Coordinates of C-alpha atoms in Angstrom, one line a residue:
X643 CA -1.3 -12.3 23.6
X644 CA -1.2 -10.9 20.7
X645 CA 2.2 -9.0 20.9
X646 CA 3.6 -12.8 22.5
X647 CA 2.3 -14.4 19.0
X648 CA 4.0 -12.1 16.8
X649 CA 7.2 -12.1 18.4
X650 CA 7.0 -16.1 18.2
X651 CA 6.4 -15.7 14.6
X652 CA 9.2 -13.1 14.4
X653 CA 11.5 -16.2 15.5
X654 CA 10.3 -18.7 13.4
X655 CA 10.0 -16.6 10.3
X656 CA 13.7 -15.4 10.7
X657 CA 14.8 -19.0 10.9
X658 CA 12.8 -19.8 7.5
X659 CA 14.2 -16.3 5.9
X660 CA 17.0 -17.1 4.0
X661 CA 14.3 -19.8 2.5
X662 CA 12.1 -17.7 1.8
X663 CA 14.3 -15.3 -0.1
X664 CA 15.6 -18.1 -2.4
X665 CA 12.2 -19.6 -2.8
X666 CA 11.2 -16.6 -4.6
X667 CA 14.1 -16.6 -7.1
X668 CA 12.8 -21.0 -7.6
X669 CA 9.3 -21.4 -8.1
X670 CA 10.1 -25.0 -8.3
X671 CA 11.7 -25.1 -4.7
X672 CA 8.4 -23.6 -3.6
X673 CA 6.6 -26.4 -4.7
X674 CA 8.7 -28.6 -3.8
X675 CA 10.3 -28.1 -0.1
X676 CA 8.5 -28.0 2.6
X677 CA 9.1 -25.3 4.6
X678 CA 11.6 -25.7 6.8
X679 CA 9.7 -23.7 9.9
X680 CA 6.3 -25.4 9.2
X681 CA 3.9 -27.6 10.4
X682 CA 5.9 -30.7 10.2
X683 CA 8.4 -28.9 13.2
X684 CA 5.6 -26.8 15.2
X685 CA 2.5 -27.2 16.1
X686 CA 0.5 -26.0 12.9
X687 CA -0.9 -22.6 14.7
X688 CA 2.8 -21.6 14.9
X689 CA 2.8 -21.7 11.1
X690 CA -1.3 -20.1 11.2
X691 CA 0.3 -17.2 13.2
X692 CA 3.3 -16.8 10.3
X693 CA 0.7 -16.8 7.5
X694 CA -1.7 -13.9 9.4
X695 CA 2.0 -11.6 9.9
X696 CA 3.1 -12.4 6.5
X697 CA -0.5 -11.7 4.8
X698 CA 0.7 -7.7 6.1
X699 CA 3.4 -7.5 3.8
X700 CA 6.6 -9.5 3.6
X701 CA 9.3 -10.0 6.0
X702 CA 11.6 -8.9 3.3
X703 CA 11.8 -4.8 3.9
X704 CA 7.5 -4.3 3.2
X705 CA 8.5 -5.2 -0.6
X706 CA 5.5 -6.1 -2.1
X707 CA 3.6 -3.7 0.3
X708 CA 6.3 -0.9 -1.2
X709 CA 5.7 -1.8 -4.4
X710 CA 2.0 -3.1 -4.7
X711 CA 0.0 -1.5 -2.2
X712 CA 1.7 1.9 -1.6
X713 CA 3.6 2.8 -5.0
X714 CA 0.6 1.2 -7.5
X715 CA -2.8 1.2 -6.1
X716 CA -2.0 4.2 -3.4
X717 CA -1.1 6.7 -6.4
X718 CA -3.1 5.0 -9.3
X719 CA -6.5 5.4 -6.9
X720 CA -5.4 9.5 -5.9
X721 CA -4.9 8.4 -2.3
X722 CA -1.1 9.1 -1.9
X723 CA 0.8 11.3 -4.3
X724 CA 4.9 11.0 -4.6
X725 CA 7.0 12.8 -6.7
X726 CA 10.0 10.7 -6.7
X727 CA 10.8 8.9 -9.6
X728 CA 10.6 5.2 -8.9
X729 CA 6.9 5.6 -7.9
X730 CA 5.2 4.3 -11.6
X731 CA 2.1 4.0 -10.3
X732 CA 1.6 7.8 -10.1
X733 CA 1.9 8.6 -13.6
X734 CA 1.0 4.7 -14.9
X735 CA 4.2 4.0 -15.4
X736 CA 5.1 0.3 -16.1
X737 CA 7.8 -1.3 -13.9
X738 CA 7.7 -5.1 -14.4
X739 CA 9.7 -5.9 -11.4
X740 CA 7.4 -4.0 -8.9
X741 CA 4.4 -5.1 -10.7
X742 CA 5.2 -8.3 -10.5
X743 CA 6.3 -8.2 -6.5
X744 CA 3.3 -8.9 -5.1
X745 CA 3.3 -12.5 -7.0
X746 CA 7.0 -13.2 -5.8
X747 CA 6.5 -12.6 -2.2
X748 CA 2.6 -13.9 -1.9
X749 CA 3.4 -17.2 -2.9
X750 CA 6.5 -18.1 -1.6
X751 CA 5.7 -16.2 2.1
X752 CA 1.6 -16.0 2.2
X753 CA 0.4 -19.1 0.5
X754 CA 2.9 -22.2 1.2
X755 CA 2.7 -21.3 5.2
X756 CA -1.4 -21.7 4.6
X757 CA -1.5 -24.0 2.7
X758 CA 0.4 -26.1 4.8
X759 CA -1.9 -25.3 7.2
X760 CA -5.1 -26.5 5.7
X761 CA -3.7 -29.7 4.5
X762 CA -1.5 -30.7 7.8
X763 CA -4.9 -30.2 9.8
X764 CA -7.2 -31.8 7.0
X765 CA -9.0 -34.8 8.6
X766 CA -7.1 -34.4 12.1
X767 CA -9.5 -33.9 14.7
X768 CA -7.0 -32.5 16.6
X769 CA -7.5 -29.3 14.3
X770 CA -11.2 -28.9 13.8
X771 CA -11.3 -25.5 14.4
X772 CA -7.7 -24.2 12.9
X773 CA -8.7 -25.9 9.8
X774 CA -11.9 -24.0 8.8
X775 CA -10.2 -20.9 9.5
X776 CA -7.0 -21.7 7.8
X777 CA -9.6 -22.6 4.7
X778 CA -11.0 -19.1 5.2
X779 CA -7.7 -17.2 5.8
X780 CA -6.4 -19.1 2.4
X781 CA -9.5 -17.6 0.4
X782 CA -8.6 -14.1 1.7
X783 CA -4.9 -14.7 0.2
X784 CA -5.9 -16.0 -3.0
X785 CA -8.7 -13.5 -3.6
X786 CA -6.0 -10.3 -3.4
X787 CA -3.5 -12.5 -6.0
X788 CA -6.2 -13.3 -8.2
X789 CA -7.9 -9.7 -8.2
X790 CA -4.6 -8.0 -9.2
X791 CA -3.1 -10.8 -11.5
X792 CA -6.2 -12.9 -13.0
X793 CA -6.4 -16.5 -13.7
X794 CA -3.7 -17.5 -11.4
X795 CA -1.9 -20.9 -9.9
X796 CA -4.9 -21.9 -7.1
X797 CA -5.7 -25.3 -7.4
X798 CA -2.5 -26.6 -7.2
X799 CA -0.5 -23.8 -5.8
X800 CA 2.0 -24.6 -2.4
X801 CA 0.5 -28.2 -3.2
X802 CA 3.5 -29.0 -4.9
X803 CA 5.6 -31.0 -2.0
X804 CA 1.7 -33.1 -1.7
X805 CA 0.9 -33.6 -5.1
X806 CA 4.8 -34.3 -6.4
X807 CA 4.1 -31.6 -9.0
X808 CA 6.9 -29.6 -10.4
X809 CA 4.4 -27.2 -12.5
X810 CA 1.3 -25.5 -10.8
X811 CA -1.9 -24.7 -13.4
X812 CA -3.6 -21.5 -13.7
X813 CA -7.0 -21.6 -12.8
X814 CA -9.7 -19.1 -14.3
X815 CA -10.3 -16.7 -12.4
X816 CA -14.2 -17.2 -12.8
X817 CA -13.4 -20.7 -11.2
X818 CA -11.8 -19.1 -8.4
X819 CA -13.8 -17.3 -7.4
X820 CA -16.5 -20.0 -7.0
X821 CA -14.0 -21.9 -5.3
X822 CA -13.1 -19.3 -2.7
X823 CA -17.3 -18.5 -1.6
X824 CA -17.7 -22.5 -1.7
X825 CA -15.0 -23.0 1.2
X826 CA -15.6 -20.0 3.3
X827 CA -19.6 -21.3 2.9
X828 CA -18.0 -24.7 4.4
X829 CA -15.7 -23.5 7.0
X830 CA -17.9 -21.1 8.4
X831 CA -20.7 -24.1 8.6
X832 CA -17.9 -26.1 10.0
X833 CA -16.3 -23.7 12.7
X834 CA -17.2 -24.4 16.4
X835 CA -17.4 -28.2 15.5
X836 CA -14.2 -28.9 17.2
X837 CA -12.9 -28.3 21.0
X838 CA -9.9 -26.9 19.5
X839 CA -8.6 -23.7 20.6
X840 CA -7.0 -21.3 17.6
X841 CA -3.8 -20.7 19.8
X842 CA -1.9 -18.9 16.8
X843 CA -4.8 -16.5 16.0
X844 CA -2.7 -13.1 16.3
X845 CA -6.4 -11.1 15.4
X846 CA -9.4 -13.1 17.1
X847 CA -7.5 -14.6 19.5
X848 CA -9.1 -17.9 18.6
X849 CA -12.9 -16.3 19.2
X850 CA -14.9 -18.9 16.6
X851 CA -18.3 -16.2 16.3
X852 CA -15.4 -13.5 15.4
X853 CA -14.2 -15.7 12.9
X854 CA -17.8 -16.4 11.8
X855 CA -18.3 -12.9 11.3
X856 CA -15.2 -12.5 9.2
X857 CA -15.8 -15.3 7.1
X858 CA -19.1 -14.2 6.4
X859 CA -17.6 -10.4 5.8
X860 CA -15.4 -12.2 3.3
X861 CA -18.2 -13.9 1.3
X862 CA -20.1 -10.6 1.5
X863 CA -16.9 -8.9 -0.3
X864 CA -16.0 -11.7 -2.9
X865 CA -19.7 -12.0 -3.6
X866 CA -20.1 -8.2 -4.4
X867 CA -17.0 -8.5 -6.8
X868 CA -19.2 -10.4 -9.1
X869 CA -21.7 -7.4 -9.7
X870 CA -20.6 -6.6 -13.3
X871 CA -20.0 -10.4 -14.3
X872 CA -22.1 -12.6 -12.3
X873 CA -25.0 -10.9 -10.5
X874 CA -27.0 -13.7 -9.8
X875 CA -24.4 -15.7 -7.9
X876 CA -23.5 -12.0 -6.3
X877 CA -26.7 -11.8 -5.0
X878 CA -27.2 -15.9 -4.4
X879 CA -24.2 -15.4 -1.8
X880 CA -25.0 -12.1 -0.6
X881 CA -28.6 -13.1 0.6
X882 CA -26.7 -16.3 2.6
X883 CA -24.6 -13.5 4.6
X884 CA -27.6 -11.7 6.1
X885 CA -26.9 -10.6 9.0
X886 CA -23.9 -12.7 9.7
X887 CA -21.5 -10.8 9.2
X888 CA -19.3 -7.4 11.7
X889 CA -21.5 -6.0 13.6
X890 CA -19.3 -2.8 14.4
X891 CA -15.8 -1.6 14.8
X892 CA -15.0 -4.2 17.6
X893 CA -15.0 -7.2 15.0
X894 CA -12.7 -5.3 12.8
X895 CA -10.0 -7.6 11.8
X896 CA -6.6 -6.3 12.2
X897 CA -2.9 -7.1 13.2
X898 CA -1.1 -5.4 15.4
X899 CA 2.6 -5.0 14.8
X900 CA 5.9 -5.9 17.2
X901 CA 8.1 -3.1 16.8
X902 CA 10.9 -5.4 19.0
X903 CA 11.0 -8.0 15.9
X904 CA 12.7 -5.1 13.3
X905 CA 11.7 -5.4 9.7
X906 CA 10.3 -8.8 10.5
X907 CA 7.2 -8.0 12.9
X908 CA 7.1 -4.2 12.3
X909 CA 4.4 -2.7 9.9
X910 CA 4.7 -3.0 6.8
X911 CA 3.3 0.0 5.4
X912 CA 5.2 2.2 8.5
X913 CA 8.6 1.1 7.4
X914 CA 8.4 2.5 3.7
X915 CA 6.4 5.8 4.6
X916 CA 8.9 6.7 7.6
X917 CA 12.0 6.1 5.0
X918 CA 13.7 3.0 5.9
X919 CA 14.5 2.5 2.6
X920 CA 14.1 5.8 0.8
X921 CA 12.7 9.3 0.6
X922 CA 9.6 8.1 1.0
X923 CA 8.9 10.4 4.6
X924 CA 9.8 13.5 2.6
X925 CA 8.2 12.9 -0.8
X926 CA 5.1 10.9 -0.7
X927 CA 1.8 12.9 0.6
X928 CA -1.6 12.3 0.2
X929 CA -3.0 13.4 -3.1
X930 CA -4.9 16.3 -3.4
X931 CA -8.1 14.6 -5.0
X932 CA -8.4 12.9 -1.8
X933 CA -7.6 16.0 0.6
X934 CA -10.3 18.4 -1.4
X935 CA -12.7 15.6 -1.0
X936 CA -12.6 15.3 2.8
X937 CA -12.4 19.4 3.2
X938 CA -15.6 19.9 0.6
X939 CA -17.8 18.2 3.0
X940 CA -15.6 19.5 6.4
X941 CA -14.7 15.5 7.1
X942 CA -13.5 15.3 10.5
X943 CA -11.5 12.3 8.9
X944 CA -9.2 15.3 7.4
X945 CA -7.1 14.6 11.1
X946 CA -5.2 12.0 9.5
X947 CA -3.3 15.0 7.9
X948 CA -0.6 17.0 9.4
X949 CA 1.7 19.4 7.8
X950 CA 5.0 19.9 8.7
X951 CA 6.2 17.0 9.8
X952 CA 9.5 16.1 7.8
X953 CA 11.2 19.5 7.7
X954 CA 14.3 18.4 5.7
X955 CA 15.0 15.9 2.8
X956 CA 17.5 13.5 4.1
X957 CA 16.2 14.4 7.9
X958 CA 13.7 11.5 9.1
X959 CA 13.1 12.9 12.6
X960 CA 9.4 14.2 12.5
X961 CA 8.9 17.2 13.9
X962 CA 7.0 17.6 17.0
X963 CA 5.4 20.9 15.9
X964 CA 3.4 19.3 13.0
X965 CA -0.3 20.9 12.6
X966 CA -3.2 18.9 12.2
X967 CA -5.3 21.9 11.2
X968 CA -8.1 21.3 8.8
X969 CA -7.4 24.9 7.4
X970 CA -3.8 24.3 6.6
X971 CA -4.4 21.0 4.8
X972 CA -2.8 20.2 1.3
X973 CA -2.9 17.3 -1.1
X974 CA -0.3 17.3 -3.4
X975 CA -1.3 16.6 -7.5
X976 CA -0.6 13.5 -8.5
X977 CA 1.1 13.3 -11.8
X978 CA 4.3 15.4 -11.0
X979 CA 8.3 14.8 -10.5
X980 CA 11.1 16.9 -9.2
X981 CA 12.3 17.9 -12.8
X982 CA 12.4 21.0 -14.6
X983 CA 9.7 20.4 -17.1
X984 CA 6.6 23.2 -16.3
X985 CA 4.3 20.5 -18.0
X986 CA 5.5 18.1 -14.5
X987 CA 7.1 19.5 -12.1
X988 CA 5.8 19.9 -8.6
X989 CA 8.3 23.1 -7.9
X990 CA 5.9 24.8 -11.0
X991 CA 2.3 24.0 -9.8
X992 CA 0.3 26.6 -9.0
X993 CA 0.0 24.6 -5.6
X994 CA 3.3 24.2 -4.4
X995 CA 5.3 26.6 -1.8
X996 CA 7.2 23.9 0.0
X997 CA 7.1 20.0 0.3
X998 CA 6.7 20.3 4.0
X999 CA 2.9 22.3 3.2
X1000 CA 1.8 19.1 2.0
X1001 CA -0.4 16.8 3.8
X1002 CA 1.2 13.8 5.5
X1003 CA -0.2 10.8 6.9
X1004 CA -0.7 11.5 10.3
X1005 CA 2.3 10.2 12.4
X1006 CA 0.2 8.1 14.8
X1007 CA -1.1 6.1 11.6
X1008 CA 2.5 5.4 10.6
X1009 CA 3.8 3.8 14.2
X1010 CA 6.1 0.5 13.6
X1011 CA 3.9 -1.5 16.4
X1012 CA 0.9 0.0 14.3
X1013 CA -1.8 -2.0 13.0
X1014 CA -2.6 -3.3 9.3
X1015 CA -6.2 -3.5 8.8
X1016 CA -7.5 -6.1 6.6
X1017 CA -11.1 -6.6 6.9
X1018 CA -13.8 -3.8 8.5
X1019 CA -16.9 -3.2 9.8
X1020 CA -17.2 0.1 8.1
X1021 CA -16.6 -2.1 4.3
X1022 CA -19.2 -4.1 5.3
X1023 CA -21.9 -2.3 6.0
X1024 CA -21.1 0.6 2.8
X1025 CA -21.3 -3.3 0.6
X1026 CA -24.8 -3.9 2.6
X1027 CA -25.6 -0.3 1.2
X1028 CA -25.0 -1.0 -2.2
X1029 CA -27.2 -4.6 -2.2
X1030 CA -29.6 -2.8 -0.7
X1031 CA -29.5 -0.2 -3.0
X1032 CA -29.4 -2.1 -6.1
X1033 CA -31.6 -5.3 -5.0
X1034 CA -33.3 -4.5 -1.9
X1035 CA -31.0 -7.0 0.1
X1036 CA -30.2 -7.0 3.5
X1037 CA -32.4 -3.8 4.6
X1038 CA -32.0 0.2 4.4
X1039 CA -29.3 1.3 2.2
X1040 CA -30.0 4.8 4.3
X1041 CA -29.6 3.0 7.6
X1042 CA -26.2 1.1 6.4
X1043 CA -25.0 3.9 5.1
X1044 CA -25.1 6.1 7.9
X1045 CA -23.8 3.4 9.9
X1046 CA -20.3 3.2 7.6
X1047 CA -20.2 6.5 7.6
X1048 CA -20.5 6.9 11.3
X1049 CA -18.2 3.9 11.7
X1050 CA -16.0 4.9 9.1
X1051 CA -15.0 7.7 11.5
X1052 CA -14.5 6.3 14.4
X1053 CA -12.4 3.1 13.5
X1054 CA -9.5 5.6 13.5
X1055 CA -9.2 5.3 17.3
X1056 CA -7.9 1.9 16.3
X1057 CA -4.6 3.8 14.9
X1058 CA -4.0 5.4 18.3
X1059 CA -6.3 7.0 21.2
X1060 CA -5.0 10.6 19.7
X1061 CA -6.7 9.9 16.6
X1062 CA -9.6 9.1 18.1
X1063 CA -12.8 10.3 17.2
X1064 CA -15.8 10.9 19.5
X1065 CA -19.0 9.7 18.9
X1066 CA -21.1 12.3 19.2
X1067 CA -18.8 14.2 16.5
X1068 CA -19.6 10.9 14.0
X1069 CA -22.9 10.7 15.1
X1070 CA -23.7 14.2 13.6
X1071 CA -21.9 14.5 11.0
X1072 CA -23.2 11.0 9.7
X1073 CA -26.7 12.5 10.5
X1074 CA -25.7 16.0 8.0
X1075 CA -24.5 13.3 5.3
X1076 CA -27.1 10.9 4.6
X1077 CA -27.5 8.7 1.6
X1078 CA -28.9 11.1 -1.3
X1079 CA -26.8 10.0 -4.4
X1080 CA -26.8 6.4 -4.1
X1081 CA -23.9 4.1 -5.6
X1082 CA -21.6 6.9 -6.6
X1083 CA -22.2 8.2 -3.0
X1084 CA -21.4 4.3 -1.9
X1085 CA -18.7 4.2 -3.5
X1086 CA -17.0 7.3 -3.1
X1087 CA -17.4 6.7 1.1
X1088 CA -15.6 3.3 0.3
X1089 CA -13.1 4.8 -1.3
X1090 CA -12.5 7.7 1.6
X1091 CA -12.8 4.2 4.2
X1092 CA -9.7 2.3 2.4
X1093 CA -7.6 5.0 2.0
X1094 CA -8.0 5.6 5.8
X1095 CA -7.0 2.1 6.4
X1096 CA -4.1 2.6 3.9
X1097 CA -5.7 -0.1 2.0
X1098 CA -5.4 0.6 -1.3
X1099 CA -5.1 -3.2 -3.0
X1100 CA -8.9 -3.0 -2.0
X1101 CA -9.6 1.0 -3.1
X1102 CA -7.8 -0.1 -6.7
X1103 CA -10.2 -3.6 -6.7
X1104 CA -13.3 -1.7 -5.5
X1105 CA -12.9 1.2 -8.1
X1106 CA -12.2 -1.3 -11.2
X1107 CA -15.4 -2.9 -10.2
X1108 CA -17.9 -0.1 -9.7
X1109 CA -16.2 2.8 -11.5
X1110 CA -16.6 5.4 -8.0
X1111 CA -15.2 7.6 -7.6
X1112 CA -14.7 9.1 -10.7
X1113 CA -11.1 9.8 -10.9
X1114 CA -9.5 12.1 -13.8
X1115 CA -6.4 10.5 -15.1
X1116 CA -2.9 12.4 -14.8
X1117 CA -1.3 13.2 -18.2
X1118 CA 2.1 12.1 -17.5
X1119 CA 5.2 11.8 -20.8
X1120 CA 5.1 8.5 -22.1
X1121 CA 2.7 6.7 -20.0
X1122 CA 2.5 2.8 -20.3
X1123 CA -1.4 3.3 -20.8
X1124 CA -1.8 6.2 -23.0
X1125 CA -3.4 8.6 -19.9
X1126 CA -5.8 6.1 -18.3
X1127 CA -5.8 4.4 -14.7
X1128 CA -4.5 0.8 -14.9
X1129 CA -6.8 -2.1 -14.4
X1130 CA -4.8 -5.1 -13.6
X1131 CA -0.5 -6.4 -13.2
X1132 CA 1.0 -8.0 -15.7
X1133 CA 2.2 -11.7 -14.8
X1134 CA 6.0 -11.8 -14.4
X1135 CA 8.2 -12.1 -16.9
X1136 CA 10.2 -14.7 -15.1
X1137 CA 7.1 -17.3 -15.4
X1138 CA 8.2 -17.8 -19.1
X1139 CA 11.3 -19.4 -18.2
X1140 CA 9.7 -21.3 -15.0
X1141 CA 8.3 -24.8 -14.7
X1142 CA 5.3 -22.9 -15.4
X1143 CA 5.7 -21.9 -18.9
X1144 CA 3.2 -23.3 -20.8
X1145 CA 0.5 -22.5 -18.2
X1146 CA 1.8 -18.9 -18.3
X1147 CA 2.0 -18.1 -22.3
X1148 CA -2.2 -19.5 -22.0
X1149 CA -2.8 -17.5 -19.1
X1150 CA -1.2 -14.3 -20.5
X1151 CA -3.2 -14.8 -24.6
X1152 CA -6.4 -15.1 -22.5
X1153 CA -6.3 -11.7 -20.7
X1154 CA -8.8 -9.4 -22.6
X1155 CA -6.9 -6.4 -23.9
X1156 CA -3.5 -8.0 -23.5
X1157 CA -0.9 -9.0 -20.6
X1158 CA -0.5 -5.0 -19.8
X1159 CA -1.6 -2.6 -17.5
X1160 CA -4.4 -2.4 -19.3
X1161 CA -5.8 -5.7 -19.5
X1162 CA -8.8 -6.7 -17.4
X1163 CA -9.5 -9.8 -15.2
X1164 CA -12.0 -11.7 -15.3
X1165 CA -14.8 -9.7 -13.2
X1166 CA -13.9 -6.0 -14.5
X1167 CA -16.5 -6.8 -17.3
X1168 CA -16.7 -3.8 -19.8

C-alpha cells in the first residue's frame, strides 16, 4: 500500500513540478494559486499523501534536505563531517542561499499541499478523520520552519488563495507554538469521530490509535521545547500526554521511499550521500566526535559504519568488500578542507591515512527506496526520561531510559534486516548502561538516536534547547560566528523585496542577537 501511494504521489507531484519550481522564485503565486494538483482536482488524501512525501525533502534533487539537514545541522551537531568546500555548516560558515533553502522549498512544497488539506476538509463530514490528521501533520511542518527560522508566516501562510491576501504575517514564535499543542490537543480529541478512512496515509495506513499516538508524541516534543522558556506550559502539556503516546518501535513513524519515481519518490537524504549531485559519497563521513562516542562505551550502534566503501573520488560504485568492523572504525574531524593549510587540512591531521579509512554511513541506511524517519519511539521515551527526571512526570526516568536505549538500538532493523539488531544484544547492553548521569546522559542518548535516524534538524533543535552533548566548536579561518555552533537561519534575503517586506524587516529587528547565525529564537532562552 504504501509503495502504491507513493508512486501515485510521484505522478501527481510531477504534474505540479514545474509549479512548484516557480512558486518558490513568487511568494505571491504561492499565496495566490491554488495548486494545480490539489484538492480541488483529487480527492484531498491524494494531496495528504503529497504533503507526507514532500515533508521528506523536496521533489527538487533533496535541496533543502542537501542544504538544511545534511550540510548545516549534520556537521554543525558533529554527526557527519565533509571536507568539501560548499559544506558551511562544518566550519559555521554562512551561505545565505542554503540557509535560507529550507524556507523556499517548505512553503511552496510542504505547507500549501496541507494546508489545502485542512481547509478543503474543514466542516465536510466527508473528511472527519483526514482533517484532524491533516491539523496534526500541519503542526509537525510548521514546528521544523519555526524552530530553524523563528517568528515565521503561520497564521496566514498557504491561506493566501482563501483569505485574498497578497502578504502573509509573521507570527511570534511564542504564539506558535501555543497554536500548534492547541490543535494537535483538538485533533487528537477529534480523531475516530468520523467513518472516514485516511486512504492517502503513506505511514499509518489510515490506523486512527497510530495517529493518536503520534499526535500525542508530537505534543510531548513541542511541549518539551518550552523547558528553558515556558516550563509550566511544558509540563501543563506534558502531564496531558501520559501514557498516550508510542509504545515501541512498531508506532515509529516513517516513509518509505519508491525508488521507481527517480528524484521524485526516492530518499531524500540517499540521493545526496550516494552523489547524485556531487562528491558527497567520497567526502562526507561521519564525524569523529560521534564515532569515539559510540566506540567509548562499545555501542553496538557503531554498525552503521563501514570503511571502505567508495574506493575512488569520481567512482560512485560502492565497494562490496566494505568492513563493518568496530575496530577499524574512523570519524573524520570536523573543521577541515582539502587545502594545503596544516592549520585545516584533512591530508595533515594526525588522523588521516586515506579518505576511504573513514567511517561511512552504512550502505543499507543510504538505499533510494529507504526510509526517512520522522517521529520515534526511542525520542519519546529519552523526552519521558527527562520529565521524569526534572519533575517526576510520567514515571522512572531509569525505566524510560533503558527503554530508549534498548529501543534506540533496535529501530535500526527498520533501515534493512542486515542492520538489524537482536534483542538480547540491546537488552544487555541497555542493562550495562543505565541512567547514572541524568540529563547530560539524556541528552547525549538523544543525540546518538537522531543521528542514527539521519535526523539532524531535530539533533541541532534538541541541542540548542538543552545544551547536551557538549560539543567543542571547530576553529575554522574566518568563521561567520567567531568559533561557536550556530543557533538559528537567517530569513532570506529575498523576503525584503517580497509582498512580505514590512513583516520581514519586523521579524528580522526582533531576533535577539541579530538576523545571523547567531541569533536565537524564541525558546533557546539564555
Amino acid at each position: 500500500m504504501k509503495i502504491k501511494s507513493i508512486k501515485i504521489a510521484a505522478l501527481i507531484l510531477l504534474a505540479g513540478t514545474s509549479l512548484l519550481q516557480s512558486c518558490t522564485k513568487d511568494f505571491e503565486k504561492i499565496n495566490t494559486d491554488p495548486v494545480a494538483y490539489g484538492p480541488t482536482n483529487f480527492d484531498p488524501n491524494f494531496t495528504f499523501t503529497t504533503s507526507q512525501l514532500t515533508y521528506t525533502g523536496s521533489i527538487d534533487f533533496a535541496y533543502e534536505t542537501w542544504r538544511a539537514n545534511l550540510i548545516y545541522a549534520g556537521t554543525m551537531m558533529q554527526g557527519l563531517s565533509s571536507v568539501v568546500s560548499y559544506w558551511a555548516g562544518d566550519k559555521y560558515l554562512l551561505t545565505p542561499w542554503y540557509t535560507s533553502a529550507y524556507w523556499e522549498r517548505a512553503y511552496a512544497e510542504q505547507v500549501k499541499p496541507i494546508v489545502d488539506v485542512v481547509e478543503v476538509t474543514r466542516d465536510n463530514p466527508k473528511y472527519k478523520n483526514l482533517h484532524q490528521a491533516a491539523r496534526i501533520w500541519k503542526a509537525l511542518v510548521f514546528a521544523r520552519i519555526t524552530d530553524l527560522y523563528g517568528d515565521v508566516p503561520y497564521s496566514e501562510a498557504g491561506m493566501g488563495y482563501y483569505l485574498k491576501n497578497l502578504s502573509t504575517k509573521y507570527d511570534k514564535q511564542q504564539d506558535i507554538y501555543m497554536n500548534m499543542l492547541k490543535e494537535l490537543e483538538e485533533a487528537v480529541a477529534a480523531l475516530g469521530t468520523g467513518t472516514d478512512a485516511i486512504s492517502g496515509d503513506v505511514i499509518y495506513g489510515g490506523n486512527v490509535d497510530k495517529w493518536k499516538r503520534f499526535g500525542n508524541s508530537l505534543i510531548l516534543r513541542l511541549a518539551m521545547r518550552l523547558t528553558k522558556v515556558d516550563e509550566g506550559t511544558a509540563k501543563t502539556y506534558v502531564n496531558k500526554v501520559v501514557g498516550k503516546t508510542f509504545t515501541a518501535n512498531e508506532d515509529n513513524a516513517f516513509v518509505k521511499h519508491d525508488e521507481s519515481g527517480a528524484r521524485v519518490t526516492q530518499n531524500r537524504n540517499s540521493q545526496v550521500l550516494l552523489g547524485d549531485g556531487g562528491q558527497e559519497h567520497y567526502y562526507v563521513k561521519w564525524s569523529n566526535t560521534f564515532i569515539n562516542e559510540l566506540k567509548s562505551a562499545a555501542d553496538p550502534r557503531l554498525k552503521v559504519a563501514v570503511v571502505n566503501l567508495w574506493m575512488k573520488d569520481g567512482e560512485k560504485v560502492q565497494n562490496a568488500g566494505y568492513s563493518n568492523d568496530p575496530l577499524k572504525q574512523k570519524g573524520m574531524p570536523n573543521g577541515k578542507d582539502l587545502g594545503n593549510n596544516a592549520s585545516y587540512a584533512i591530508s595533515k591531521d594526525p588522523s588521516f591515512t586515506s579518505m576511504p579509512e573513514y567511517s561511512s554511513p552504512h550502505p543499507k541506511m543510504l538505499k533510494r527506496d529507504g526510509v526517512t524517519f520522522i517521529l520515534t519511539y526511542t525520542e519519546s521515551e529519552l523526552l519521558w526520561a527527562e520529565a521524569a527526571q526534572r519533575w517526576g512526570i510520567g514515571g522512572s526516568a531509569a525505566d524510560h531510559y533503558k527503554k530508549a536505549v534498548k529501543s534506540g538500538i533496535t529501530f535500526l532493523g527498520q533501515y534493512d534486516v542486515s542492520l538489524a539488531i537482536a534483542d538480547a544484544v540491546a537488552e544487555d547492553y541497555a542493562n550495562t548502561h543505565p541512567l547514572t548521569a541524568g540529563l547530560k546522559q539524556i541528552g547525549i542518548q538523544y543525540w546518538i538516536h537522531q543521528n542514527t535516524a539521519l535526523n539532524f534538524y531535530e539533533s541541532w533543535s534538541n541541542w540548542r534547547r538543552t545544551g547536551f552533548p557538549e560539543l567543542v566548536p571547530v576553529s575554522y579561518l574566518n568563521s561567520d560566528t567567531k568559533g561557536q555552533i550556530p543557533r538559528r537561519f537567517p530569513y532570506p534575503v529575498a523576503e525584503a523585496a517580497s509582498a512580505n517586506a514590512e513583516y520581514y524587516k519586523a521579524a528580522a529587528a526582533a531576533v535577539p542577537d541579530g538576523d545571523n547565525l547567531m541569533g536565537r529564537v524564541w525558546w533557546d532562552k539564555k
